PDB file of C-alpha atoms in Angstrom:
ATOM      1  CA  MET A   1       0.147   0.069   0.072  1.00 56.00           C
ATOM      2  CA  ARG A   2       2.795   2.295   0.759  1.00 62.00           C
ATOM      3  CA  ASN A   3       4.448   1.757  -2.474  1.00 77.00           C
ATOM      4  CA  GLN A   4       1.235   2.622  -4.048  1.00 85.00           C
ATOM      5  CA  CYS A   5       0.794   5.571  -2.042  1.00 89.00           C
ATOM      6  CA  GLY A   6       4.092   6.930  -3.249  1.00 84.00           C
ATOM      7  CA  ILE A   7       3.213   6.257  -6.904  1.00 86.00           C
ATOM      8  CA  VAL A   8      -0.335   7.969  -6.312  1.00 86.00           C
ATOM      9  CA  ARG A   9       1.234  10.971  -4.968  1.00 85.00           C
ATOM     10  CA  ASP A  10       3.888  11.628  -7.602  1.00 87.00           C
ATOM     11  CA  LEU A  11       1.025  11.199 -10.243  1.00 87.00           C
ATOM     12  CA  LEU A  12      -1.407  13.647  -8.409  1.00 86.00           C
ATOM     13  CA  PRO A  13       0.125  16.734  -9.986  1.00 85.00           C
ATOM     14  CA  SER A  14      -0.396  15.533 -13.567  1.00 84.00           C
ATOM     15  CA  TYR A  15      -4.017  13.978 -12.431  1.00 86.00           C
ATOM     16  CA  ILE A  16      -5.180  17.684 -11.014  1.00 83.00           C
ATOM     17  CA  ASP A  17      -3.800  19.080 -14.191  1.00 79.00           C
ATOM     18  CA  GLY A  18      -5.632  16.485 -16.589  1.00 80.00           C
ATOM     19  CA  LEU A  19      -2.273  15.280 -17.916  1.00 82.00           C
ATOM     20  CA  CYS A  20      -2.147  11.561 -16.722  1.00 83.00           C
ATOM     21  CA  SER A  21      -3.370   8.852 -19.057  1.00 87.00           C
ATOM     22  CA  ASN A  22      -6.795   7.012 -18.480  1.00 89.00           C
ATOM     23  CA  GLU A  23      -4.926   4.048 -16.936  1.00 90.00           C
ATOM     24  CA  SER A  24      -3.102   6.274 -14.136  1.00 88.00           C
ATOM     25  CA  LYS A  25      -6.433   8.278 -13.339  1.00 89.00           C
ATOM     26  CA  GLU A  26      -8.283   5.077 -12.961  1.00 90.00           C
ATOM     27  CA  PHE A  27      -5.503   3.668 -10.802  1.00 90.00           C
ATOM     28  CA  ILE A  28      -5.508   7.041  -8.542  1.00 88.00           C
ATOM     29  CA  GLU A  29      -9.410   6.892  -8.140  1.00 90.00           C
ATOM     30  CA  ILE A  30      -9.596   3.246  -7.397  1.00 90.00           C
ATOM     31  CA  HIS A  31      -6.530   3.877  -4.682  1.00 89.00           C
ATOM     32  CA  ASN A  32      -8.143   6.918  -3.197  1.00 89.00           C
ATOM     33  CA  LYS A  33     -11.376   5.159  -2.146  1.00 90.00           C
ATOM     34  CA  SER A  34      -9.457   2.803   0.253  1.00 89.00           C
ATOM     35  CA  CYS A  35      -6.767   5.255   1.028  1.00 90.00           C
ATOM     36  CA  ASP A  36      -7.888   8.083   3.421  1.00 89.00           C
ATOM     37  CA  ALA A  37      -4.317   9.699   3.547  1.00 88.00           C
ATOM     38  CA  CYS A  38      -4.027  10.061  -0.595  1.00 89.00           C
ATOM     39  CA  ARG A  39      -7.184  11.401  -0.680  1.00 90.00           C
ATOM     40  CA  GLU A  40      -6.744  13.956   1.844  1.00 90.00           C
ATOM     41  CA  VAL A  41      -3.161  15.000   0.282  1.00 88.00           C
ATOM     42  CA  LEU A  42      -5.298  15.255  -3.122  1.00 88.00           C
ATOM     43  CA  ASN A  43      -7.769  17.585  -1.406  1.00 88.00           C
ATOM     44  CA  GLN A  44      -4.915  19.520   0.049  1.00 87.00           C
ATOM     45  CA  MET A  45      -3.668  19.813  -3.501  1.00 84.00           C
ATOM     46  CA  LYS A  46      -6.763  21.005  -5.035  1.00 80.00           C
ATOM     47  CA  THR A  47      -7.072  23.779  -2.508  1.00 78.00           C
ATOM     48  CA  GLU A  48      -3.726  25.276  -3.003  1.00 68.00           C
ATOM     49  CA  VAL A  49      -4.414  25.351  -6.751  1.00 59.00           C
ATOM     50  CA  SER A  50      -7.806  26.825  -6.466  1.00 55.00           C
ATOM     51  CA  PHE A  51      -6.984  29.092  -3.553  1.00 48.00           C
ATOM     52  CA  PRO A  52      -3.260  30.411  -3.989  1.00 52.00           C
ATOM     53  CA  ASN A  53      -1.825  31.880  -0.628  1.00 55.00           C
ATOM     54  CA  GLU A  54      -2.413  35.488   0.232  1.00 55.00           C
ATOM     55  CA  LYS A  55       0.757  36.686  -1.344  1.00 59.00           C
ATOM     56  CA  ASP A  56       0.440  35.204  -4.632  1.00 59.00           C
ATOM     57  CA  ARG A  57      -3.371  36.527  -4.536  1.00 52.00           C
ATOM     58  CA  VAL A  58      -2.358  40.085  -3.948  1.00 54.00           C
ATOM     59  CA  GLU A  59       0.814  39.825  -6.607  1.00 60.00           C
ATOM     60  CA  ARG A  60      -1.868  38.705  -9.462  1.00 55.00           C
ATOM     61  CA  LEU A  61      -4.103  41.586  -8.520  1.00 52.00           C
ATOM     62  CA  THR A  62      -1.295  44.328  -8.301  1.00 58.00           C
ATOM     63  CA  ALA A  63      -0.300  42.989 -11.851  1.00 56.00           C
ATOM     64  CA  LYS A  64      -3.528  43.676 -13.222  1.00 54.00           C
ATOM     65  CA  LYS A  65      -4.079  47.203 -11.974  1.00 57.00           C
ATOM     66  CA  PRO A  66      -1.646  49.100 -14.416  1.00 62.00           C
ATOM     67  CA  PHE A  67      -3.638  47.574 -17.318  1.00 65.00           C
ATOM     68  CA  LYS A  68      -6.752  48.662 -15.553  1.00 68.00           C
ATOM     69  CA  LYS A  69      -5.659  51.987 -15.217  1.00 75.00           C
ATOM     70  CA  LEU A  70      -4.262  51.983 -18.824  1.00 80.00           C
ATOM     71  CA  LYS A  71      -7.774  50.763 -20.108  1.00 80.00           C
ATOM     72  CA  ASN A  72      -9.506  53.570 -18.228  1.00 83.00           C
ATOM     73  CA  ILE A  73      -7.301  56.445 -19.390  1.00 88.00           C
ATOM     74  CA  LEU A  74      -7.603  55.279 -22.979  1.00 89.00           C
ATOM     75  CA  ILE A  75     -11.394  55.324 -22.568  1.00 91.00           C
ATOM     76  CA  ILE A  76     -11.134  58.942 -21.108  1.00 92.00           C
ATOM     77  CA  SER A  77      -8.650  59.872 -23.565  1.00 93.00           C
ATOM     78  CA  ILE A  78     -11.006  58.781 -26.733  1.00 94.00           C
ATOM     79  CA  SER A  79     -14.089  60.018 -25.253  1.00 94.00           C
ATOM     80  CA  SER A  80     -12.526  63.548 -24.788  1.00 94.00           C
ATOM     81  CA  LEU A  81     -11.457  63.476 -28.281  1.00 95.00           C
ATOM     82  CA  LEU A  82     -14.924  62.631 -29.448  1.00 96.00           C
ATOM     83  CA  ILE A  83     -16.280  65.520 -27.394  1.00 96.00           C
ATOM     84  CA  LEU A  84     -13.603  67.764 -28.554  1.00 96.00           C
ATOM     85  CA  ALA A  85     -14.200  66.785 -32.459  1.00 96.00           C
ATOM     86  CA  VAL A  86     -18.038  67.202 -32.042  1.00 95.00           C
ATOM     87  CA  ILE A  87     -17.454  70.922 -30.377  1.00 96.00           C
ATOM     88  CA  LEU A  88     -15.063  71.741 -33.129  1.00 95.00           C
ATOM     89  CA  THR A  89     -17.508  70.538 -35.688  1.00 92.00           C
ATOM     90  CA  ALA A  90     -20.147  72.784 -34.170  1.00 91.00           C
ATOM     91  CA  ILE A  91     -17.884  75.873 -34.163  1.00 91.00           C
ATOM     92  CA  VAL A  92     -16.858  75.465 -37.780  1.00 87.00           C
ATOM     93  CA  PHE A  93     -20.420  75.310 -38.710  1.00 83.00           C
ATOM     94  CA  GLU A  94     -21.463  77.908 -36.910  1.00 82.00           C
ATOM     95  CA  TYR A  95     -18.656  80.267 -38.426  1.00 80.00           C
ATOM     96  CA  LEU A  96     -19.613  79.241 -42.015  1.00 75.00           C
ATOM     97  CA  ASN A  97     -23.273  79.606 -41.367  1.00 75.00           C
ATOM     98  CA  GLN A  98     -22.893  83.183 -40.107  1.00 78.00           C
ATOM     99  CA  PRO A  99     -24.425  85.489 -42.598  1.00 80.00           C
ATOM    100  CA  ARG A 100     -21.802  88.092 -43.999  1.00 79.00           C
ATOM    101  CA  PRO A 101     -21.437  90.638 -46.401  1.00 82.00           C
ATOM    102  CA  VAL A 102     -19.407  89.639 -49.549  1.00 77.00           C
ATOM    103  CA  ASP A 103     -17.346  91.539 -52.280  1.00 81.00           C
ATOM    104  CA  THR A 104     -19.643  93.367 -54.325  1.00 87.00           C
ATOM    105  CA  ASN A 105     -17.854  91.913 -57.589  1.00 85.00           C
ATOM    106  CA  SER A 106     -19.606  88.714 -56.233  1.00 83.00           C
ATOM    107  CA  ILE A 107     -22.911  90.145 -56.740  1.00 86.00           C
ATOM    108  CA  ILE A 108     -25.041  90.317 -59.931  1.00 87.00           C
ATOM    109  CA  ILE A 109     -28.030  92.996 -59.767  1.00 90.00           C
ATOM    110  CA  GLN A 110     -30.612  92.039 -62.032  1.00 91.00           C
ATOM    111  CA  GLU A 111     -33.520  94.644 -61.287  1.00 93.00           C
ATOM    112  CA  ILE A 112     -34.159  97.548 -58.902  1.00 92.00           C
ATOM    113  CA  VAL A 113     -37.637  98.874 -58.563  1.00 91.00           C
ATOM    114  CA  ILE A 114     -38.598 101.997 -56.266  1.00 87.00           C
ATOM    115  CA  GLU A 115     -42.021 102.483 -55.824  1.00 84.00           C
ATOM    116  CA  ASN A 116     -44.940 102.800 -52.951  1.00 79.00           C
ATOM    117  CA  ASN A 117     -42.323 103.263 -50.271  1.00 80.00           C
ATOM    118  CA  GLN A 118     -40.712  99.788 -51.164  1.00 85.00           C
ATOM    119  CA  LEU A 119     -37.530  98.951 -52.499  1.00 89.00           C
ATOM    120  CA  THR A 120     -37.347  95.500 -54.444  1.00 92.00           C
ATOM    121  CA  VAL A 121     -33.841  94.366 -55.558  1.00 92.00           C
ATOM    122  CA  ILE A 122     -33.558  91.149 -57.454  1.00 91.00           C
ATOM    123  CA  GLY A 123     -30.189  89.685 -57.999  1.00 87.00           C
ATOM    124  CA  ASP A 124     -27.892  86.773 -57.921  1.00 84.00           C
ATOM    125  CA  THR A 125     -24.294  85.714 -57.061  1.00 79.00           C
ATOM    126  CA  ALA A 126     -21.352  84.947 -59.319  1.00 75.00           C
ATOM    127  CA  HIS A 127     -20.103  82.048 -56.903  1.00 68.00           C
ATOM    128  CA  SER A 128     -22.445  79.365 -56.213  1.00 57.00           C
ATOM    129  CA  ALA A 129     -20.890  78.527 -52.891  1.00 57.00           C
ATOM    130  CA  LEU A 130     -22.499  82.024 -51.442  1.00 60.00           C
ATOM    131  CA  TRP A 131     -25.949  81.212 -50.728  1.00 64.00           C
ATOM    132  CA  TYR A 132     -28.241  84.241 -49.753  1.00 67.00           C
ATOM    133  CA  SER A 133     -29.163  84.097 -46.108  1.00 68.00           C
ATOM    134  CA  GLY A 134     -32.211  86.240 -46.548  1.00 73.00           C
ATOM    135  CA  GLU A 135     -30.513  88.885 -44.226  1.00 82.00           C
ATOM    136  CA  TYR A 136     -29.526  92.274 -45.389  1.00 87.00           C
ATOM    137  CA  GLU A 137     -28.853  95.766 -44.071  1.00 88.00           C
ATOM    138  CA  ILE A 138     -29.695  99.199 -45.637  1.00 89.00           C
ATOM    139  CA  ASN A 139     -28.077 102.353 -44.459  1.00 88.00           C
ATOM    140  CA  TYR A 140     -29.130 105.727 -45.394  1.00 88.00           C
ATOM    141  CA  ASP A 141     -26.715 108.751 -45.697  1.00 87.00           C
ATOM    142  CA  GLY A 142     -29.161 111.170 -44.554  1.00 83.00           C
ATOM    143  CA  VAL A 143     -28.922 112.928 -48.047  1.00 86.00           C
ATOM    144  CA  GLU A 144     -29.606 110.949 -51.173  1.00 89.00           C
ATOM    145  CA  THR A 145     -27.743 107.780 -50.932  1.00 92.00           C
ATOM    146  CA  LEU A 146     -28.759 104.138 -49.894  1.00 92.00           C
ATOM    147  CA  TYR A 147     -26.211 101.597 -48.991  1.00 92.00           C
ATOM    148  CA  LEU A 148     -27.452  97.980 -49.490  1.00 91.00           C
ATOM    149  CA  ILE A 149     -25.508  95.042 -47.787  1.00 89.00           C
ATOM    150  CA  PRO A 150     -27.012  91.455 -48.550  1.00 85.00           C
ATOM    151  CA  ARG A 151     -25.615  88.832 -46.338  1.00 83.00           C
ATOM    152  CA  TYR A 152     -24.676  85.476 -47.467  1.00 78.00           C
ATOM    153  CA  ARG A 153     -23.832  81.946 -45.780  1.00 72.00           C
ATOM    154  CA  GLN A 154     -21.663  79.319 -46.927  1.00 65.00           C
ATOM    155  CA  VAL A 155     -23.867  76.788 -45.500  1.00 58.00           C
ATOM    156  CA  SER A 156     -27.860  77.619 -45.912  1.00 54.00           C
ATOM    157  CA  LYS A 157     -30.915  75.396 -45.438  1.00 51.00           C
ATOM    158  CA  GLU A 158     -32.908  78.449 -46.547  1.00 53.00           C
ATOM    159  CA  ASN A 159     -31.418  79.054 -50.212  1.00 53.00           C
ATOM    160  CA  SER A 160     -29.607  76.448 -52.040  1.00 56.00           C
ATOM    161  CA  SER A 161     -28.557  78.918 -54.755  1.00 62.00           C
ATOM    162  CA  GLY A 162     -26.997  82.740 -54.632  1.00 69.00           C
ATOM    163  CA  ARG A 163     -30.334  84.055 -55.966  1.00 78.00           C
ATOM    164  CA  PHE A 164     -32.009  86.647 -53.935  1.00 81.00           C
ATOM    165  CA  VAL A 165     -34.932  88.966 -53.955  1.00 87.00           C
ATOM    166  CA  ILE A 166     -34.998  91.823 -51.436  1.00 89.00           C
ATOM    167  CA  ASN A 167     -38.486  93.546 -50.735  1.00 89.00           C
ATOM    168  CA  HIS A 168     -37.995  96.291 -48.235  1.00 88.00           C
ATOM    169  CA  GLU A 169     -40.637  98.478 -46.894  1.00 84.00           C
ATOM    170  CA  PHE A 170     -38.956 101.616 -45.337  1.00 78.00           C
ATOM    171  CA  ARG A 171     -40.510 101.960 -41.693  1.00 71.00           C
ATOM    172  CA  GLY A 172     -38.596 102.599 -38.241  1.00 63.00           C
ATOM    173  CA  GLU A 173     -35.879 104.825 -38.606  1.00 59.00           C
ATOM    174  CA  LEU A 174     -36.140 105.146 -42.309  1.00 58.00           C
ATOM    175  CA  LEU A 175     -40.066 105.719 -42.308  1.00 56.00           C
ATOM    176  CA  GLU A 176     -39.935 109.404 -42.886  1.00 62.00           C
ATOM    177  CA  LEU A 177     -37.517 108.754 -45.752  1.00 69.00           C
ATOM    178  CA  ASP A 178     -38.873 110.441 -49.074  1.00 72.00           C
ATOM    179  CA  LEU A 179     -37.775 108.097 -51.634  1.00 75.00           C
ATOM    180  CA  ALA A 180     -38.184 110.776 -54.182  1.00 77.00           C
ATOM    181  CA  SER A 181     -35.227 112.261 -52.646  1.00 82.00           C
ATOM    182  CA  ILE A 182     -32.818 109.255 -53.085  1.00 86.00           C
ATOM    183  CA  ASN A 183     -30.782 109.538 -56.196  1.00 91.00           C
ATOM    184  CA  LYS A 184     -28.303 106.766 -55.852  1.00 93.00           C
ATOM    185  CA  ILE A 185     -28.036 103.171 -54.245  1.00 93.00           C
ATOM    186  CA  TYR A 186     -24.676 101.496 -53.682  1.00 94.00           C
ATOM    187  CA  LEU A 187     -23.911  97.929 -52.973  1.00 91.00           C
ATOM    188  CA  GLN A 188     -21.782  97.731 -50.294  1.00 92.00           C
ATOM    189  CA  GLY A 189     -19.257  94.586 -49.516  1.00 88.00           C
ATOM    190  CA  LYS A 190     -17.497  93.120 -46.200  1.00 83.00           C
ATOM    191  CA  ASN A 191     -15.013  96.176 -46.376  1.00 84.00           C
ATOM    192  CA  PRO A 192     -16.504  99.594 -45.980  1.00 81.00           C
ATOM    193  CA  SER A 193     -14.340 100.909 -48.789  1.00 88.00           C
ATOM    194  CA  ASP A 194     -15.840  98.395 -51.268  1.00 91.00           C
ATOM    195  CA  ILE A 195     -18.948  99.832 -52.746  1.00 92.00           C
ATOM    196  CA  ARG A 196     -20.443  99.739 -56.165  1.00 92.00           C
ATOM    197  CA  LEU A 197     -23.317 101.967 -57.816  1.00 94.00           C
ATOM    198  CA  ILE A 198     -26.058  99.879 -58.778  1.00 92.00           C
ATOM    199  CA  TRP A 199     -28.798 102.571 -59.174  1.00 91.00           C
ATOM    200  CA  GLU A 200     -28.787 106.075 -60.274  1.00 91.00           C
ATOM    201  CA  ARG A 201     -31.766 108.269 -60.687  1.00 84.00           C
TER     202      ARG A 201
END
């Protein structure tokens, strides 16, 4: 029996790892049914494999922590980059979508009508990328001249072309303006010095 115990205990590591042959496995199991000492050794070995000592457990947990920290840093970095990309996209879109005056040589005036206290200007743009925003500004010099500033966007849902029609009814500050006294209308661009005469009485 003692000789068998020595053989069985030599085979137990392979038995636990599932590496021994079927014959050896059967031999160990038959022997352990009748040998309390070998059965106890087997149980002890299984416990040590399943539950390593505290030092080993702490070492394994500590070894995993750097990778966990690296994973968290990576997730935070990617999330931050995505948020930054969304913010930058929104800023660029807002910038492109801001209505702004353009160079006067980019605008083609087709018709101007002044009647019944209303100014109508029909025009187009020489560049298809400049879409009329529907916004404009009219300034009066207080004597005889109006300055028209149509505003365009590079991105627009309102108008997919550069064509525009301005129907301006004079009211508010210009309510008392006598259109009969207007002799000139200038188109004004983004620079105050960029003006072009588009109508003269």
